[in-house]
Tab-separated table of C-alpha atoms and ligand atoms in Angstrom:
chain	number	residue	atom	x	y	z
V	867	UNK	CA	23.088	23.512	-78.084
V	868	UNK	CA	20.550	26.481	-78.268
V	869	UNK	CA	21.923	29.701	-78.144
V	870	UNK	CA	21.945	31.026	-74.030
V	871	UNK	CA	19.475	33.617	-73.987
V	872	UNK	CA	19.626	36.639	-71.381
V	873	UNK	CA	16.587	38.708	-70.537
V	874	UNK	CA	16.169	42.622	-69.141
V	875	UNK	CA	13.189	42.708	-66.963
V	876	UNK	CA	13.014	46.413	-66.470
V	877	UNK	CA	10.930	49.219	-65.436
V	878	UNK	CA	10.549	52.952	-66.679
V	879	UNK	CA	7.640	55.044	-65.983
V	880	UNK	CA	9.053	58.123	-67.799
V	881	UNK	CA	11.824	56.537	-70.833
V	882	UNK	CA	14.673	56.705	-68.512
V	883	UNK	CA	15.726	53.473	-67.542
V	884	UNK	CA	14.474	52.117	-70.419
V	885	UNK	CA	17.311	54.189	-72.248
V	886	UNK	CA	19.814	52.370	-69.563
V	887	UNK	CA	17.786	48.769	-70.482
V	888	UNK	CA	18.952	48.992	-73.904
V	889	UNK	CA	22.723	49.934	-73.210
V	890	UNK	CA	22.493	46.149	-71.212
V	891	UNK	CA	21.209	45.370	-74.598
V	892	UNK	CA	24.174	46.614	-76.539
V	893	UNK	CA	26.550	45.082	-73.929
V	894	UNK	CA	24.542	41.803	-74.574
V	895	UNK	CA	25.277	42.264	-78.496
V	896	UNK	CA	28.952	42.656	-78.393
V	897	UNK	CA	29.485	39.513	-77.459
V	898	UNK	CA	29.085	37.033	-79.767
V	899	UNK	CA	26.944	33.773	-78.580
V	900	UNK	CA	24.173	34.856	-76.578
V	901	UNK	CA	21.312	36.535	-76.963
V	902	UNK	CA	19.969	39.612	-75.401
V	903	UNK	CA	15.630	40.042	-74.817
V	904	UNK	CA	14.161	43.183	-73.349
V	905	UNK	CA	11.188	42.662	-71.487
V	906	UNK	CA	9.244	45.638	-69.943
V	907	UNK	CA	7.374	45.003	-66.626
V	908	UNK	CA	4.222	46.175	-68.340
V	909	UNK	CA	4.122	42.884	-70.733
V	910	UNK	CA	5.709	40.773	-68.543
V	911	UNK	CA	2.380	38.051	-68.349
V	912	UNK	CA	2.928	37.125	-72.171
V	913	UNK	CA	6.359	36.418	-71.685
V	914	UNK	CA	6.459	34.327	-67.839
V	915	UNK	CA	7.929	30.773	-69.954
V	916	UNK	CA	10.144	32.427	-71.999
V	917	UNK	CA	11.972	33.978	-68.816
V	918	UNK	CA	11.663	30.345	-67.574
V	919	UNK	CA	13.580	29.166	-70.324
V	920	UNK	CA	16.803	31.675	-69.798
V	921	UNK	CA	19.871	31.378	-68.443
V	922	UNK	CA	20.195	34.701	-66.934
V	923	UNK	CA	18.120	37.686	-65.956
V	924	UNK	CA	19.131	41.118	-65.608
V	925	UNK	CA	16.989	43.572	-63.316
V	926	UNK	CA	16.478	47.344	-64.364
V	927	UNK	CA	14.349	49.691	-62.566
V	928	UNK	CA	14.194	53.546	-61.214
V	929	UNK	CA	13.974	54.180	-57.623
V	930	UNK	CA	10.591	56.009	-56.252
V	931	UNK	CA	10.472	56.815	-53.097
V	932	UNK	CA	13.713	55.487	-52.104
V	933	UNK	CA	13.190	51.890	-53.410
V	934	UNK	CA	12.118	50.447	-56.428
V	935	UNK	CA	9.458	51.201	-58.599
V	936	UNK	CA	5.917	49.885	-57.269
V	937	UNK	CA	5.885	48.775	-61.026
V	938	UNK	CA	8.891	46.355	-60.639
V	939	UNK	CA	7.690	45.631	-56.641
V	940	UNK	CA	4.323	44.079	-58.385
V	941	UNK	CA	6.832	42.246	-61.032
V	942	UNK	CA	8.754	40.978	-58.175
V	943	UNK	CA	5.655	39.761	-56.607
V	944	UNK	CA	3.857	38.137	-59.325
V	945	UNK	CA	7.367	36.039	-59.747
V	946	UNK	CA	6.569	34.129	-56.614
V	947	UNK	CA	4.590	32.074	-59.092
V	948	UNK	CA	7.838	30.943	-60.248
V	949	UNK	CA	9.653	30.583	-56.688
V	950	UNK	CA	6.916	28.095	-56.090
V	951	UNK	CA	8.677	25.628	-58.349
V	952	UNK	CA	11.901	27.175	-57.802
V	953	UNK	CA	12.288	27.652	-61.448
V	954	UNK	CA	14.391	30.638	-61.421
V	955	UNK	CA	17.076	27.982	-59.680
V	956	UNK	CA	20.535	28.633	-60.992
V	957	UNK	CA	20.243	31.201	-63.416
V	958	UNK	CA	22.663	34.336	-63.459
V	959	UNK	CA	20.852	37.330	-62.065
V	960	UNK	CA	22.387	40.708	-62.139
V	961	UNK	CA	20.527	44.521	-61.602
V	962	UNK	CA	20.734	48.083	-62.373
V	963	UNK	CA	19.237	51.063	-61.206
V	964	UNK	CA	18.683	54.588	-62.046
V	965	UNK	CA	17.470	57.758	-60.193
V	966	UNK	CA	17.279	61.652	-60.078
V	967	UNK	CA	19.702	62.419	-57.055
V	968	UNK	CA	23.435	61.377	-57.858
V	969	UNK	CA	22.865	59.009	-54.607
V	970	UNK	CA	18.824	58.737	-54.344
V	971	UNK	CA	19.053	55.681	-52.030
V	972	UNK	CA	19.967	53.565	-54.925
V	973	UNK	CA	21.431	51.247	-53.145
V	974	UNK	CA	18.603	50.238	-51.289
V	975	UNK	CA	16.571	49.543	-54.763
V	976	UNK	CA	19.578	47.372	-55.772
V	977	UNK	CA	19.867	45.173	-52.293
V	978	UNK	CA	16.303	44.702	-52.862
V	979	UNK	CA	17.194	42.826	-56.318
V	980	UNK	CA	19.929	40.766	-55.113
V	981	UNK	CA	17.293	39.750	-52.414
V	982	UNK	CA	14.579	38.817	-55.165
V	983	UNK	CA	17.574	36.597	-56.603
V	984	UNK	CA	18.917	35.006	-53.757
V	985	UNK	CA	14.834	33.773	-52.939
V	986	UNK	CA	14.425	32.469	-55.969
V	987	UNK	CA	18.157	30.903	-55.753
V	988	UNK	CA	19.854	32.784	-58.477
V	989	UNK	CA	24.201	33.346	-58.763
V	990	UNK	CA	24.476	37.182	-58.551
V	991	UNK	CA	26.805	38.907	-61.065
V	992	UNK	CA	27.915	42.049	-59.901
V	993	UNK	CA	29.647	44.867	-61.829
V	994	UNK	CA	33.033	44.116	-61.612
V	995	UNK	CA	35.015	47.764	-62.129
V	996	UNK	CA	36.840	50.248	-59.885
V	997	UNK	CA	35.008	53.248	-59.549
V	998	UNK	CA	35.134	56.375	-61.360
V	999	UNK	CA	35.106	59.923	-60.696
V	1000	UNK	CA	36.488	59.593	-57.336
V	1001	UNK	CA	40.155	61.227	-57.572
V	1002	UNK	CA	41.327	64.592	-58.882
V	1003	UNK	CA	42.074	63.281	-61.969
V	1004	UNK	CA	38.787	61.433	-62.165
V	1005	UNK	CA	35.116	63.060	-63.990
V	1006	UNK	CA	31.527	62.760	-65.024
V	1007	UNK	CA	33.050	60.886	-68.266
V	1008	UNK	CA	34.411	57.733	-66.190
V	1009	UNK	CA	32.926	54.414	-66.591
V	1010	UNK	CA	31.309	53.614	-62.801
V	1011	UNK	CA	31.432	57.815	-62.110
V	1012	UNK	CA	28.417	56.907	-59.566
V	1013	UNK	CA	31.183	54.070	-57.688
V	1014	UNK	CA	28.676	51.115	-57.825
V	1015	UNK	CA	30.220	47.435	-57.071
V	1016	UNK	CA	26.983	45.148	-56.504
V	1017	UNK	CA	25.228	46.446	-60.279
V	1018	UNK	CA	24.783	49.011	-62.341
V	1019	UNK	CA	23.812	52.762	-61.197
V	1020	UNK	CA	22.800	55.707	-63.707
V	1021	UNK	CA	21.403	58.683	-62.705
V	1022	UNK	CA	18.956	61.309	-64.614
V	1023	UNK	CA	18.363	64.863	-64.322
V	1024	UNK	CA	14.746	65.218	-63.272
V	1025	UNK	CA	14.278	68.151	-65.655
V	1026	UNK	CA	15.501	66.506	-68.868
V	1027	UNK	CA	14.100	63.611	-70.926
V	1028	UNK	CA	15.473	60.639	-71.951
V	1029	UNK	CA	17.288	61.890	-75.302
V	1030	UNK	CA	19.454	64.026	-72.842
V	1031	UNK	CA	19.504	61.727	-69.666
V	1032	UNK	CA	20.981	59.492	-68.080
V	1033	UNK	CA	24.599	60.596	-69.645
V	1034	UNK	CA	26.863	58.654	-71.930
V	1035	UNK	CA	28.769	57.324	-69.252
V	1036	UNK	CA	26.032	55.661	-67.612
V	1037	UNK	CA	25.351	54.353	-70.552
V	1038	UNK	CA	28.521	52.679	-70.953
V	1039	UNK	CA	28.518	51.588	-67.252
V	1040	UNK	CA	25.243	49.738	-68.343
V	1041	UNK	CA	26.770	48.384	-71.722
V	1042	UNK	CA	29.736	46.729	-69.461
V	1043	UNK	CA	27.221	45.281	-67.033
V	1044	UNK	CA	25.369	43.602	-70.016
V	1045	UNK	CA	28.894	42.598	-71.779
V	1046	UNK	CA	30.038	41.356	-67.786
V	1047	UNK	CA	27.080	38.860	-67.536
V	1048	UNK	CA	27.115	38.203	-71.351
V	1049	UNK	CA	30.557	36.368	-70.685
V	1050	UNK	CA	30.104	34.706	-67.297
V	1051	UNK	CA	26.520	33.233	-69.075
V	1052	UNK	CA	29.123	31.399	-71.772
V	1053	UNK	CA	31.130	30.186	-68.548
V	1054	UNK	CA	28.437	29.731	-66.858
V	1055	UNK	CA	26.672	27.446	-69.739
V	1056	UNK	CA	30.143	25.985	-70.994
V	1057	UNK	CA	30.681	24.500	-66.915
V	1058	UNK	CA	27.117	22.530	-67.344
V	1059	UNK	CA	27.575	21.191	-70.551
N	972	FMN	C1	7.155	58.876	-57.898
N	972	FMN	C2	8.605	59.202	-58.072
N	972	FMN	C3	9.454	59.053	-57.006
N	972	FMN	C4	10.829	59.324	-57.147
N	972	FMN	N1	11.659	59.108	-56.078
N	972	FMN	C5	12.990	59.303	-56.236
N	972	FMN	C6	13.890	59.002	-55.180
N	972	FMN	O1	13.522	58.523	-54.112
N	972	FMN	N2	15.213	59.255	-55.376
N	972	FMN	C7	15.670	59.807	-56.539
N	972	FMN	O2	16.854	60.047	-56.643
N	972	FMN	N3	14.844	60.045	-57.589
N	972	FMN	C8	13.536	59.794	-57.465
N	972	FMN	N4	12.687	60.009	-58.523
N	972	FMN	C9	13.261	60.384	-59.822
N	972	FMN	C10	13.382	59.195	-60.758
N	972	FMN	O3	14.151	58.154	-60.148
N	972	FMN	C11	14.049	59.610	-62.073
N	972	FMN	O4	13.293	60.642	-62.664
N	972	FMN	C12	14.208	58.458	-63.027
N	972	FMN	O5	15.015	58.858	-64.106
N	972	FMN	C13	12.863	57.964	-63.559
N	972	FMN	O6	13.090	56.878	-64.417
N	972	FMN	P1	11.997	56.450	-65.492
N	972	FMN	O7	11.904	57.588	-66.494
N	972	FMN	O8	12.552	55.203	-66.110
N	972	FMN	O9	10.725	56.214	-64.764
N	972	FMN	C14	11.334	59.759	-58.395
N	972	FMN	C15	10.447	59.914	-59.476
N	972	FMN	C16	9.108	59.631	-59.334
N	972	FMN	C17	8.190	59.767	-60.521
């Protein structure tokens, strides 16, 4: 059997959530397997049949305006081409998300994923931790400090670039989320077989 392969569709305008994408990717690596594929939004029509042929797809994006990115919106739409045939069917989907404001109506930019799986039929993988940061023992450092259950939320300052933002907790929030559906994929794989 081929190895399961697991694709990052993601957007970043500005280097930010591209910084997140690639802690998925690192997540993705440590488990031995599968492989991980990043694939930005902006080169997304050279690589339509290779997402085809994956068994699960993680979405990344920053929020603007309060939702996603219109970059990953036009992503989103031009994959109707693939809802057509329903070819998306049964893959693992999961998402993450990243804005300036600690809260930044994240939430609404991941809902918006788990809808763009659930129409093209996809098995959601959600984050699977407790949250962080939200005791008097708790801090900045904990994995899941933003309290996310559904995917993966980081958050960057708006007046630092992406060598100093999101911090290294996000990062390792986004490294579990990529490890998280790196393992269900062999379950998921190992129940077809
Ligand atoms: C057009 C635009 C709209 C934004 N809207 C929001 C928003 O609604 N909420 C928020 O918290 N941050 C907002 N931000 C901040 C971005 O989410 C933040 O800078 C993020 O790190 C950008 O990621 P990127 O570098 O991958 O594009 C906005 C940024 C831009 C450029």
């Amino acid at each position: 059997m081929s190895t399961p392969v697991i694709a990052i569709v993601y957007h970043s305008g500005y280097g930010h959530t591209k910084v997140v994408a690639e802690a998925v990717l690192s997540g993705i690596q440590d488990v031995a397997g599968v492989e991980g594929k990043l694939v930005s939004v902006d080169e997304v029509d050279a690589h339509w049949e290779a997402l085809d042929g994956t068994e699960a797809i993680i979405f990344g994006a920053p929020i603007y305006m309060g939702n996603l990115s219109a970059g990953f919106a036009t992503f989103a739409e031009k994959s109707s081409k693939r809802w057509m045939e329903m070819k998306w069917k049964d893959k693992l989907a999961a998402g993450f998300v990243n804005s300036g404001s600690q809260n930044g109506d994240k939430l609404q930019g991941l809902h918006a994923m788990f809808n763009l799986s659930q129409q093209h039929g996809m098995v959601w993988v959600g984050l699977g931790l407790h949250p962080g940061n939200n005791n008097s023992n708790g801090s900045v450092e904990d994995l899941n400090r933003l309290g996310s259950f559904g995917g993966a939320f980081a958050q960057s300052n708006v007046d630092q670039g992406p060598d100093a933002t999101p911090p290294a907790s996000d990062k390792r929030t986004a490294a579990h989320l990529g490890r998280r559906v790196a393992e269900t994929t062999l379950r998921w794989v190992r129940g077809k077989a």
